[in-house]
Amino acid sequence: MLVECLPSEVRSVVNAERKKGAVIGVVPTMGALHAGHVSLIEAARRECDFVVTTIFVNPTQFAPNEDLQKYPRTLDRDLEMCRDARCDLVFTPEVSSMYLSDAETVVTVTELTQRLEGRTRPEHFQGVTTVVAKLFNVTVPDKAYFGQKDFQQQLVIRRMVQDLDWGIEIVTCPIVRESDGLAMSSRNRYLSDDDRQNALVLFRALNHATELASASADAETIESEITRMIQSVDSVELDYAVVVDAEKLTPVTESTSSIVALLAVKVGNTRLIDNQILCFQ
Ligand code: AMP
């Protein structure tokens, strides 16, 4: 497995592979890898000839009050996990090789980013789309792998790729959970034992949403039920609990073809998100 920190090196390695006819898959991450990330690398391994994982804690997607400084950095272990998952190349750039100090260009998805996560984290998605655009330009992949865990993010990336005629196939992989149902996240390590127990209300609420949907409850009823469930746990602060159109993240209408329940909360100082696609009878 190659480990490279310079964009120019990555570009030339990937170019050489492409010339040999390899299908290139990329898995963008911020490191502190867990089984959720590994599932993306494994999916890429199954579907591509040459798999690139990127590990970059991207400063531009953190607001000044967020956890950029204390975001977990576990590079040695991450590299072992990438090796075990049979990744071919890991790209671990420095901030200085990703961003010129006088950079002026950003990529913005204008509408989809205004909703849900975008309300609480207004700078976030522009940071994500700009860095993912740059990672796509360095790695020039055929396929890129993202987790359903960040549901809005994968929609925003799909929108960007479509709007900019990128021709990259975006693959969304299922949420990997701990055995008790908590969605895996690099931020789970911030949770105290009590926080961790309280955070399980997210999974309970999503399961309840699934039951209600299969009993033909409407979106509004499900929303108010899951809101009530989450608010009943004292130390969990609700940001949003919505049941919306899974393509546009707007209220469900008759033309909605797929519906998703999306949750965001704060447990202690840690912000957690989770979601589930709902199947209505
Ligand atoms: P991050 O390192 O948090 O930026 O995540 C990198 C990628 O891994 C994103 O596409 C996430 O959606 C995905 N991911 C994070 N957690 C999980 C999980 N529990 N299951 C599946 N994918 C995940």
PDB file of C-alpha atoms and ligand atoms in Angstrom:
ATOM      1  CA  MET A   1       0.000   0.000   0.000  1.00  0.00           C
ATOM      2  CA  LEU A   2       1.337   3.412  -0.966  1.00  0.00           C
ATOM      3  CA  VAL A   3       1.025   6.405   1.352  1.00  0.00           C
ATOM      4  CA  GLU A   4       1.391   9.799  -0.319  1.00  0.00           C
ATOM      5  CA  CYS A   5       0.991  13.301   1.002  1.00  0.00           C
ATOM      6  CA  LEU A   6       1.577  15.301  -2.181  1.00  0.00           C
ATOM      7  CA  PRO A   7      -1.284  15.863  -4.626  1.00  0.00           C
ATOM      8  CA  SER A   8       1.132  15.721  -7.608  1.00  0.00           C
ATOM      9  CA  GLU A   9       2.407  12.264  -6.533  1.00  0.00           C
ATOM     10  CA  VAL A  10      -1.130  10.926  -6.133  1.00  0.00           C
ATOM     11  CA  ARG A  11      -2.106  12.312  -9.516  1.00  0.00           C
ATOM     12  CA  SER A  12       0.777  10.571 -11.261  1.00  0.00           C
ATOM     13  CA  VAL A  13       0.266   7.199  -9.511  1.00  0.00           C
ATOM     14  CA  VAL A  14      -3.453   7.236 -10.323  1.00  0.00           C
ATOM     15  CA  ASN A  15      -2.809   8.354 -13.906  1.00  0.00           C
ATOM     16  CA  ALA A  16      -0.463   5.412 -14.435  1.00  0.00           C
ATOM     17  CA  GLU A  17      -3.134   3.025 -13.099  1.00  0.00           C
ATOM     18  CA  ARG A  18      -5.785   4.553 -15.326  1.00  0.00           C
ATOM     19  CA  LYS A  19      -3.541   4.128 -18.371  1.00  0.00           C
ATOM     20  CA  LYS A  20      -3.424   0.409 -17.529  1.00  0.00           C
ATOM     21  CA  GLY A  21      -7.243   0.416 -17.698  1.00  0.00           C
ATOM     22  CA  ALA A  22      -7.900   0.332 -13.939  1.00  0.00           C
ATOM     23  CA  VAL A  23     -11.272   1.479 -12.569  1.00  0.00           C
ATOM     24  CA  ILE A  24     -10.389   3.983  -9.822  1.00  0.00           C
ATOM     25  CA  GLY A  25     -12.410   4.191  -6.589  1.00  0.00           C
ATOM     26  CA  VAL A  26     -11.963   6.914  -3.948  1.00  0.00           C
ATOM     27  CA  VAL A  27     -13.102   6.958  -0.313  1.00  0.00           C
ATOM     28  CA  PRO A  28     -12.832  10.449   1.220  1.00  0.00           C
ATOM     29  CA  THR A  29     -12.486  10.458   5.042  1.00  0.00           C
ATOM     30  CA  MET A  30     -11.260  12.611   7.894  1.00  0.00           C
ATOM     31  CA  GLY A  31      -9.480   9.656   9.505  1.00  0.00           C
ATOM     32  CA  ALA A  32     -10.050   8.246  13.016  1.00  0.00           C
ATOM     33  CA  LEU A  33     -11.289   5.300  11.013  1.00  0.00           C
ATOM     34  CA  HIS A  34     -13.847   2.794  12.284  1.00  0.00           C
ATOM     35  CA  ALA A  35     -15.803  -0.076  10.784  1.00  0.00           C
ATOM     36  CA  GLY A  36     -18.114   2.370   8.976  1.00  0.00           C
ATOM     37  CA  HIS A  37     -15.192   3.787   7.006  1.00  0.00           C
ATOM     38  CA  VAL A  38     -13.832   0.292   6.425  1.00  0.00           C
ATOM     39  CA  SER A  39     -17.159  -0.759   4.908  1.00  0.00           C
ATOM     40  CA  LEU A  40     -16.710   1.985   2.285  1.00  0.00           C
ATOM     41  CA  ILE A  41     -13.168   0.849   1.503  1.00  0.00           C
ATOM     42  CA  GLU A  42     -14.398  -2.743   1.226  1.00  0.00           C
ATOM     43  CA  ALA A  43     -17.172  -1.725  -1.150  1.00  0.00           C
ATOM     44  CA  ALA A  44     -14.620   0.138  -3.279  1.00  0.00           C
ATOM     45  CA  ARG A  45     -12.324  -2.914  -3.147  1.00  0.00           C
ATOM     46  CA  ARG A  46     -15.131  -5.127  -4.491  1.00  0.00           C
ATOM     47  CA  GLU A  47     -16.058  -2.747  -7.296  1.00  0.00           C
ATOM     48  CA  CYS A  48     -12.808  -1.084  -8.381  1.00  0.00           C
ATOM     49  CA  ASP A  49      -9.319  -2.096  -9.500  1.00  0.00           C
ATOM     50  CA  PHE A  50      -7.455   0.656  -7.674  1.00  0.00           C
ATOM     51  CA  VAL A  51      -8.700   1.995  -4.334  1.00  0.00           C
ATOM     52  CA  VAL A  52      -7.633   5.364  -2.931  1.00  0.00           C
ATOM     53  CA  THR A  53      -8.571   6.399   0.604  1.00  0.00           C
ATOM     54  CA  THR A  54      -8.065  10.034   1.511  1.00  0.00           C
ATOM     55  CA  ILE A  55      -7.459  11.066   5.117  1.00  0.00           C
ATOM     56  CA  PHE A  56      -7.714  14.793   5.636  1.00  0.00           C
ATOM     57  CA  VAL A  57      -9.225  16.731   8.536  1.00  0.00           C
ATOM     58  CA  ASN A  58     -10.533  19.540   6.393  1.00  0.00           C
ATOM     59  CA  PRO A  59     -10.403  22.842   8.307  1.00  0.00           C
ATOM     60  CA  THR A  60     -12.813  24.678   5.994  1.00  0.00           C
ATOM     61  CA  GLN A  61     -15.785  22.512   6.968  1.00  0.00           C
ATOM     62  CA  PHE A  62     -15.461  23.326  10.682  1.00  0.00           C
ATOM     63  CA  ALA A  63     -16.948  26.518  12.113  1.00  0.00           C
ATOM     64  CA  PRO A  64     -14.716  28.437  14.577  1.00  0.00           C
ATOM     65  CA  ASN A  65     -16.752  27.075  17.536  1.00  0.00           C
ATOM     66  CA  GLU A  66     -16.482  23.454  16.357  1.00  0.00           C
ATOM     67  CA  ASP A  67     -14.046  20.658  17.220  1.00  0.00           C
ATOM     68  CA  LEU A  68     -11.283  21.100  14.566  1.00  0.00           C
ATOM     69  CA  GLN A  69      -8.454  21.250  17.127  1.00  0.00           C
ATOM     70  CA  LYS A  70      -9.593  18.279  19.149  1.00  0.00           C
ATOM     71  CA  TYR A  71     -10.861  16.183  16.229  1.00  0.00           C
ATOM     72  CA  PRO A  72      -9.299  12.710  16.778  1.00  0.00           C
ATOM     73  CA  ARG A  73      -6.165  12.010  14.749  1.00  0.00           C
ATOM     74  CA  THR A  74      -5.059   8.362  14.746  1.00  0.00           C
ATOM     75  CA  LEU A  75      -2.984   8.088  11.574  1.00  0.00           C
ATOM     76  CA  ASP A  76      -0.898   4.998  12.411  1.00  0.00           C
ATOM     77  CA  ARG A  77      -3.967   2.958  13.270  1.00  0.00           C
ATOM     78  CA  ASP A  78      -5.832   4.355  10.246  1.00  0.00           C
ATOM     79  CA  LEU A  79      -3.040   3.208   7.934  1.00  0.00           C
ATOM     80  CA  GLU A  80      -3.164  -0.280   9.463  1.00  0.00           C
ATOM     81  CA  MET A  81      -6.914  -0.419   8.877  1.00  0.00           C
ATOM     82  CA  CYS A  82      -6.470   0.740   5.275  1.00  0.00           C
ATOM     83  CA  ARG A  83      -3.811  -1.922   4.753  1.00  0.00           C
ATOM     84  CA  ASP A  84      -6.056  -4.621   6.247  1.00  0.00           C
ATOM     85  CA  ALA A  85      -8.895  -3.513   3.951  1.00  0.00           C
ATOM     86  CA  ARG A  86      -6.500  -3.865   0.979  1.00  0.00           C
ATOM     87  CA  CYS A  87      -6.501  -0.231   0.002  1.00  0.00           C
ATOM     88  CA  ASP A  88      -3.933   0.545  -2.721  1.00  0.00           C
ATOM     89  CA  LEU A  89      -3.103   4.158  -1.926  1.00  0.00           C
ATOM     90  CA  VAL A  90      -3.746   6.443   1.034  1.00  0.00           C
ATOM     91  CA  PHE A  91      -3.603  10.166   0.403  1.00  0.00           C
ATOM     92  CA  THR A  92      -2.774  12.092   3.615  1.00  0.00           C
ATOM     93  CA  PRO A  93      -2.187  15.694   2.531  1.00  0.00           C
ATOM     94  CA  GLU A  94      -1.109  18.549   4.793  1.00  0.00           C
ATOM     95  CA  VAL A  95      -3.418  21.560   4.964  1.00  0.00           C
ATOM     96  CA  SER A  96      -0.742  23.613   3.179  1.00  0.00           C
ATOM     97  CA  SER A  97      -0.691  21.302   0.163  1.00  0.00           C
ATOM     98  CA  MET A  98      -4.493  21.354  -0.149  1.00  0.00           C
ATOM     99  CA  TYR A  99      -5.055  25.098   0.243  1.00  0.00           C
ATOM    100  CA  LEU A 100      -2.978  27.946  -1.131  1.00  0.00           C
ATOM    101  CA  SER A 101      -2.932  30.745   1.425  1.00  0.00           C
ATOM    102  CA  ASP A 102      -4.446  33.114  -1.169  1.00  0.00           C
ATOM    103  CA  ALA A 103      -7.051  30.673  -2.545  1.00  0.00           C
ATOM    104  CA  GLU A 104     -10.244  32.403  -3.721  1.00  0.00           C
ATOM    105  CA  THR A 105     -12.284  29.626  -5.292  1.00  0.00           C
ATOM    106  CA  VAL A 106     -15.029  27.614  -3.604  1.00  0.00           C
ATOM    107  CA  VAL A 107     -17.703  25.181  -4.784  1.00  0.00           C
ATOM    108  CA  THR A 108     -21.212  25.782  -3.450  1.00  0.00           C
ATOM    109  CA  VAL A 109     -24.410  23.782  -3.844  1.00  0.00           C
ATOM    110  CA  THR A 110     -26.910  26.535  -3.284  1.00  0.00           C
ATOM    111  CA  GLU A 111     -30.303  25.088  -2.236  1.00  0.00           C
ATOM    112  CA  LEU A 112     -29.899  21.647  -0.756  1.00  0.00           C
ATOM    113  CA  THR A 113     -27.281  22.972   1.648  1.00  0.00           C
ATOM    114  CA  GLN A 114     -29.666  25.509   3.196  1.00  0.00           C
ATOM    115  CA  ARG A 115     -31.732  22.824   4.913  1.00  0.00           C
ATOM    116  CA  LEU A 116     -31.215  20.771   8.095  1.00  0.00           C
ATOM    117  CA  GLU A 117     -27.445  20.521   8.714  1.00  0.00           C
ATOM    118  CA  GLY A 118     -26.937  23.745   6.771  1.00  0.00           C
ATOM    119  CA  ARG A 119     -29.116  25.685   9.214  1.00  0.00           C
ATOM    120  CA  THR A 120     -27.089  24.673  12.229  1.00  0.00           C
ATOM    121  CA  ARG A 121     -23.739  24.592  10.414  1.00  0.00           C
ATOM    122  CA  PRO A 122     -23.944  27.336   7.746  1.00  0.00           C
ATOM    123  CA  GLU A 123     -20.296  27.107   6.596  1.00  0.00           C
ATOM    124  CA  HIS A 124     -20.109  23.350   6.651  1.00  0.00           C
ATOM    125  CA  PHE A 125     -21.228  22.184   3.217  1.00  0.00           C
ATOM    126  CA  GLN A 126     -19.226  24.721   1.242  1.00  0.00           C
ATOM    127  CA  GLY A 127     -16.137  23.384   2.999  1.00  0.00           C
ATOM    128  CA  VAL A 128     -17.181  19.822   2.168  1.00  0.00           C
ATOM    129  CA  THR A 129     -17.983  20.417  -1.503  1.00  0.00           C
ATOM    130  CA  THR A 130     -14.833  22.450  -2.051  1.00  0.00           C
ATOM    131  CA  VAL A 131     -12.543  19.839  -0.521  1.00  0.00           C
ATOM    132  CA  VAL A 132     -14.327  16.912  -2.200  1.00  0.00           C
ATOM    133  CA  ALA A 133     -14.065  18.723  -5.543  1.00  0.00           C
ATOM    134  CA  LYS A 134     -10.333  19.115  -4.950  1.00  0.00           C
ATOM    135  CA  LEU A 135      -9.966  15.464  -3.897  1.00  0.00           C
ATOM    136  CA  PHE A 136     -11.851  14.425  -7.059  1.00  0.00           C
ATOM    137  CA  ASN A 137      -9.540  16.587  -9.169  1.00  0.00           C
ATOM    138  CA  VAL A 138      -6.446  15.018  -7.617  1.00  0.00           C
ATOM    139  CA  THR A 139      -7.641  11.395  -7.728  1.00  0.00           C
ATOM    140  CA  VAL A 140      -9.882  11.570 -10.853  1.00  0.00           C
ATOM    141  CA  PRO A 141     -11.979   8.576  -9.738  1.00  0.00           C
ATOM    142  CA  ASP A 142     -14.563   6.565 -11.669  1.00  0.00           C
ATOM    143  CA  LYS A 143     -16.466   5.901  -8.442  1.00  0.00           C
ATOM    144  CA  ALA A 144     -16.574   7.643  -5.070  1.00  0.00           C
ATOM    145  CA  TYR A 145     -17.892   6.100  -1.868  1.00  0.00           C
ATOM    146  CA  PHE A 146     -19.854   7.925   0.826  1.00  0.00           C
ATOM    147  CA  GLY A 147     -21.845   6.787   3.854  1.00  0.00           C
ATOM    148  CA  GLN A 148     -25.611   7.044   4.270  1.00  0.00           C
ATOM    149  CA  LYS A 149     -24.709   8.107   7.822  1.00  0.00           C
ATOM    150  CA  ASP A 150     -24.161  11.639   6.436  1.00  0.00           C
ATOM    151  CA  PHE A 151     -27.362  11.541   4.425  1.00  0.00           C
ATOM    152  CA  GLN A 152     -27.495  15.181   3.399  1.00  0.00           C
ATOM    153  CA  GLN A 153     -23.793  15.165   2.528  1.00  0.00           C
ATOM    154  CA  GLN A 154     -24.150  12.335   0.001  1.00  0.00           C
ATOM    155  CA  LEU A 155     -27.112  14.154  -1.594  1.00  0.00           C
ATOM    156  CA  VAL A 156     -25.098  17.372  -1.812  1.00  0.00           C
ATOM    157  CA  ILE A 157     -22.149  15.533  -3.402  1.00  0.00           C
ATOM    158  CA  ARG A 158     -24.482  13.850  -5.910  1.00  0.00           C
ATOM    159  CA  ARG A 159     -25.934  17.263  -6.799  1.00  0.00           C
ATOM    160  CA  MET A 160     -22.459  18.766  -7.256  1.00  0.00           C
ATOM    161  CA  VAL A 161     -21.275  15.895  -9.465  1.00  0.00           C
ATOM    162  CA  GLN A 162     -24.396  16.128 -11.617  1.00  0.00           C
ATOM    163  CA  ASP A 163     -24.326  19.914 -11.893  1.00  0.00           C
ATOM    164  CA  LEU A 164     -20.627  20.002 -12.791  1.00  0.00           C
ATOM    165  CA  ASP A 165     -20.858  17.121 -15.336  1.00  0.00           C
ATOM    166  CA  TRP A 166     -18.250  15.145 -13.472  1.00  0.00           C
ATOM    167  CA  GLY A 167     -19.289  11.684 -14.635  1.00  0.00           C
ATOM    168  CA  ILE A 168     -18.197  10.148 -11.317  1.00  0.00           C
ATOM    169  CA  GLU A 169     -20.498   7.451  -9.950  1.00  0.00           C
ATOM    170  CA  ILE A 170     -21.426   8.221  -6.344  1.00  0.00           C
ATOM    171  CA  VAL A 171     -22.007   5.091  -4.283  1.00  0.00           C
ATOM    172  CA  THR A 172     -23.823   5.444  -0.958  1.00  0.00           C
ATOM    173  CA  CYS A 173     -23.081   2.671   1.550  1.00  0.00           C
ATOM    174  CA  PRO A 174     -25.356   1.627   4.458  1.00  0.00           C
ATOM    175  CA  ILE A 175     -24.871   2.898   8.019  1.00  0.00           C
ATOM    176  CA  VAL A 176     -22.648   0.644  10.144  1.00  0.00           C
ATOM    177  CA  ARG A 177     -23.786   0.496  13.781  1.00  0.00           C
ATOM    178  CA  GLU A 178     -22.378  -0.661  17.100  1.00  0.00           C
ATOM    179  CA  SER A 179     -24.029  -3.811  18.464  1.00  0.00           C
ATOM    180  CA  ASP A 180     -26.452  -1.691  20.534  1.00  0.00           C
ATOM    181  CA  GLY A 181     -27.526   0.328  17.489  1.00  0.00           C
ATOM    182  CA  LEU A 182     -25.478   3.525  17.914  1.00  0.00           C
ATOM    183  CA  ALA A 183     -24.303   4.628  14.455  1.00  0.00           C
ATOM    184  CA  MET A 184     -20.513   4.489  14.348  1.00  0.00           C
ATOM    185  CA  SER A 185     -18.877   7.919  14.274  1.00  0.00           C
ATOM    186  CA  SER A 186     -15.394   9.258  14.934  1.00  0.00           C
ATOM    187  CA  ARG A 187     -17.078  11.624  17.398  1.00  0.00           C
ATOM    188  CA  ASN A 188     -18.549   8.807  19.535  1.00  0.00           C
ATOM    189  CA  ARG A 189     -15.276   8.718  21.445  1.00  0.00           C
ATOM    190  CA  TYR A 190     -16.183  12.107  22.955  1.00  0.00           C
ATOM    191  CA  LEU A 191     -19.216  10.536  24.701  1.00  0.00           C
ATOM    192  CA  SER A 192     -19.119   9.728  28.425  1.00  0.00           C
ATOM    193  CA  ASP A 193     -20.708   6.408  29.490  1.00  0.00           C
ATOM    194  CA  ASP A 194     -23.920   8.230  30.392  1.00  0.00           C
ATOM    195  CA  ASP A 195     -23.935  10.203  27.127  1.00  0.00           C
ATOM    196  CA  ARG A 196     -23.425   6.977  25.233  1.00  0.00           C
ATOM    197  CA  GLN A 197     -26.474   5.371  26.877  1.00  0.00           C
ATOM    198  CA  ASN A 198     -28.578   8.477  26.287  1.00  0.00           C
ATOM    199  CA  ALA A 199     -27.505   8.610  22.639  1.00  0.00           C
ATOM    200  CA  LEU A 200     -29.242   5.277  22.033  1.00  0.00           C
ATOM    201  CA  VAL A 201     -32.525   7.177  21.899  1.00  0.00           C
ATOM    202  CA  LEU A 202     -31.612   8.009  18.281  1.00  0.00           C
ATOM    203  CA  PHE A 203     -31.725   4.367  17.219  1.00  0.00           C
ATOM    204  CA  ARG A 204     -34.880   3.738  19.267  1.00  0.00           C
ATOM    205  CA  ALA A 205     -36.569   6.714  17.626  1.00  0.00           C
ATOM    206  CA  LEU A 206     -35.593   5.545  14.126  1.00  0.00           C
ATOM    207  CA  ASN A 207     -36.896   2.055  14.832  1.00  0.00           C
ATOM    208  CA  HIS A 208     -40.125   3.534  16.126  1.00  0.00           C
ATOM    209  CA  ALA A 209     -40.368   5.637  12.958  1.00  0.00           C
ATOM    210  CA  THR A 210     -39.962   2.450  10.909  1.00  0.00           C
ATOM    211  CA  GLU A 211     -42.758   0.714  12.845  1.00  0.00           C
ATOM    212  CA  LEU A 212     -45.080   3.689  12.466  1.00  0.00           C
ATOM    213  CA  ALA A 213     -44.353   3.930   8.736  1.00  0.00           C
ATOM    214  CA  SER A 214     -45.136   0.268   8.214  1.00  0.00           C
ATOM    215  CA  ALA A 215     -48.413   0.847  10.086  1.00  0.00           C
ATOM    216  CA  SER A 216     -49.148   3.616   7.525  1.00  0.00           C
ATOM    217  CA  ALA A 217     -48.759   6.581   9.884  1.00  0.00           C
ATOM    218  CA  ASP A 218     -48.246   9.866   8.035  1.00  0.00           C
ATOM    219  CA  ALA A 219     -44.996  11.854   8.032  1.00  0.00           C
ATOM    220  CA  GLU A 220     -46.295  14.489  10.482  1.00  0.00           C
ATOM    221  CA  THR A 221     -47.394  11.899  13.029  1.00  0.00           C
ATOM    222  CA  ILE A 222     -44.052  10.118  12.815  1.00  0.00           C
ATOM    223  CA  GLU A 223     -42.189  13.404  13.181  1.00  0.00           C
ATOM    224  CA  SER A 224     -44.093  14.368  16.306  1.00  0.00           C
ATOM    225  CA  GLU A 225     -43.695  10.893  17.839  1.00  0.00           C
ATOM    226  CA  ILE A 226     -39.930  10.771  17.345  1.00  0.00           C
ATOM    227  CA  THR A 227     -39.594  14.368  18.530  1.00  0.00           C
ATOM    228  CA  ARG A 228     -41.458  13.450  21.710  1.00  0.00           C
ATOM    229  CA  MET A 229     -39.281  10.369  22.251  1.00  0.00           C
ATOM    230  CA  ILE A 230     -36.047  12.306  21.912  1.00  0.00           C
ATOM    231  CA  GLN A 231     -37.227  15.205  24.041  1.00  0.00           C
ATOM    232  CA  SER A 232     -38.139  12.769  26.824  1.00  0.00           C
ATOM    233  CA  VAL A 233     -34.418  12.104  27.420  1.00  0.00           C
ATOM    234  CA  ASP A 234     -33.247  14.979  29.610  1.00  0.00           C
ATOM    235  CA  SER A 235     -29.626  15.276  28.578  1.00  0.00           C
ATOM    236  CA  VAL A 236     -30.307  14.995  24.851  1.00  0.00           C
ATOM    237  CA  GLU A 237     -30.840  18.331  23.146  1.00  0.00           C
ATOM    238  CA  LEU A 238     -32.836  18.034  19.929  1.00  0.00           C
ATOM    239  CA  ASP A 239     -31.677  19.976  16.872  1.00  0.00           C
ATOM    240  CA  TYR A 240     -34.085  18.396  14.376  1.00  0.00           C
ATOM    241  CA  ALA A 241     -36.175  15.276  13.900  1.00  0.00           C
ATOM    242  CA  VAL A 242     -37.841  15.289  10.477  1.00  0.00           C
ATOM    243  CA  VAL A 243     -39.506  12.936   8.040  1.00  0.00           C
ATOM    244  CA  VAL A 244     -38.886  14.315   4.555  1.00  0.00           C
ATOM    245  CA  ASP A 245     -38.510  13.589   0.849  1.00  0.00           C
ATOM    246  CA  ALA A 246     -35.267  11.606   0.593  1.00  0.00           C
ATOM    247  CA  GLU A 247     -34.154  13.328  -2.623  1.00  0.00           C
ATOM    248  CA  LYS A 248     -34.902  16.975  -1.863  1.00  0.00           C
ATOM    249  CA  LEU A 249     -35.142  17.000   1.952  1.00  0.00           C
ATOM    250  CA  THR A 250     -38.397  18.945   1.605  1.00  0.00           C
ATOM    251  CA  PRO A 251     -41.794  18.047   3.115  1.00  0.00           C
ATOM    252  CA  VAL A 252     -43.357  14.835   1.847  1.00  0.00           C
ATOM    253  CA  THR A 253     -45.836  15.335  -1.011  1.00  0.00           C
ATOM    254  CA  GLU A 254     -47.775  13.034  -3.319  1.00  0.00           C
ATOM    255  CA  SER A 255     -44.868  12.995  -5.765  1.00  0.00           C
ATOM    256  CA  THR A 256     -42.366  11.881  -3.100  1.00  0.00           C
ATOM    257  CA  SER A 257     -40.947   8.498  -4.047  1.00  0.00           C
ATOM    258  CA  SER A 258     -38.649   7.846  -1.095  1.00  0.00           C
ATOM    259  CA  ILE A 259     -38.904   9.083   2.488  1.00  0.00           C
ATOM    260  CA  VAL A 260     -36.216   9.437   5.148  1.00  0.00           C
ATOM    261  CA  ALA A 261     -36.262  10.151   8.883  1.00  0.00           C
ATOM    262  CA  LEU A 262     -33.316  12.370   9.826  1.00  0.00           C
ATOM    263  CA  LEU A 263     -32.186  13.201  13.344  1.00  0.00           C
ATOM    264  CA  ALA A 264     -29.617  15.578  14.804  1.00  0.00           C
ATOM    265  CA  VAL A 265     -29.037  16.041  18.526  1.00  0.00           C
ATOM    266  CA  LYS A 266     -26.455  17.220  20.989  1.00  0.00           C
ATOM    267  CA  VAL A 267     -25.536  14.834  23.779  1.00  0.00           C
ATOM    268  CA  GLY A 268     -23.340  16.670  26.245  1.00  0.00           C
ATOM    269  CA  ASN A 269     -21.069  18.668  23.942  1.00  0.00           C
ATOM    270  CA  THR A 270     -21.185  16.145  21.130  1.00  0.00           C
ATOM    271  CA  ARG A 271     -23.348  16.597  18.068  1.00  0.00           C
ATOM    272  CA  LEU A 272     -24.699  13.330  16.638  1.00  0.00           C
ATOM    273  CA  ILE A 273     -26.692  12.615  13.489  1.00  0.00           C
ATOM    274  CA  ASP A 274     -28.500   9.496  12.326  1.00  0.00           C
ATOM    275  CA  ASN A 275     -31.163   8.543   9.801  1.00  0.00           C
ATOM    276  CA  GLN A 276     -33.240   5.769   8.299  1.00  0.00           C
ATOM    277  CA  ILE A 277     -35.082   5.346   5.021  1.00  0.00           C
ATOM    278  CA  LEU A 278     -38.736   4.571   5.775  1.00  0.00           C
ATOM    279  CA  CYS A 279     -40.840   2.072   3.858  1.00  0.00           C
ATOM    280  CA  PHE A 280     -44.531   2.844   3.917  1.00  0.00           C
ATOM    281  CA  GLN A 281     -47.088   0.070   3.411  1.00  0.00           C
TER     282      GLN A 281
HETATM  283  P1  AMP B   1     -15.831  11.223   8.034  1.00  0.00           P
HETATM  284  O1  AMP B   1     -14.453  10.672   8.277  1.00  0.00           O
HETATM  285  O2  AMP B   1     -16.666  11.348   9.265  1.00  0.00           O
HETATM  286  O3  AMP B   1     -15.813  12.462   7.176  1.00  0.00           O
HETATM  287  O4  AMP B   1     -16.588  10.127   7.155  1.00  0.00           O
HETATM  288  C1  AMP B   1     -16.046   9.673   5.958  1.00  0.00           C
HETATM  289  C2  AMP B   1     -17.086   8.857   5.244  1.00  0.00           C
HETATM  290  O5  AMP B   1     -17.447   7.735   6.058  1.00  0.00           O
HETATM  291  C3  AMP B   1     -18.377   9.633   4.979  1.00  0.00           C
HETATM  292  O6  AMP B   1     -18.850   9.333   3.679  1.00  0.00           O
HETATM  293  C4  AMP B   1     -19.305   9.115   6.047  1.00  0.00           C
HETATM  294  O7  AMP B   1     -20.665   9.188   5.695  1.00  0.00           O
HETATM  295  C5  AMP B   1     -18.854   7.677   6.155  1.00  0.00           C
HETATM  296  N1  AMP B   1     -19.261   7.116   7.444  1.00  0.00           N
HETATM  297  C6  AMP B   1     -19.078   7.680   8.672  1.00  0.00           C
HETATM  298  N2  AMP B   1     -19.654   6.914   9.617  1.00  0.00           N
HETATM  299  C7  AMP B   1     -20.229   5.860   8.987  1.00  0.00           C
HETATM  300  C8  AMP B   1     -20.993   4.743   9.419  1.00  0.00           C
HETATM  301  N3  AMP B   1     -21.294   4.554  10.695  1.00  0.00           N
HETATM  302  N4  AMP B   1     -21.430   3.865   8.489  1.00  0.00           N
HETATM  303  C9  AMP B   1     -21.135   4.062   7.166  1.00  0.00           C
HETATM  304  N5  AMP B   1     -20.428   5.102   6.696  1.00  0.00           N
HETATM  305  C10 AMP B   1     -19.985   5.998   7.590  1.00  0.00           C
END
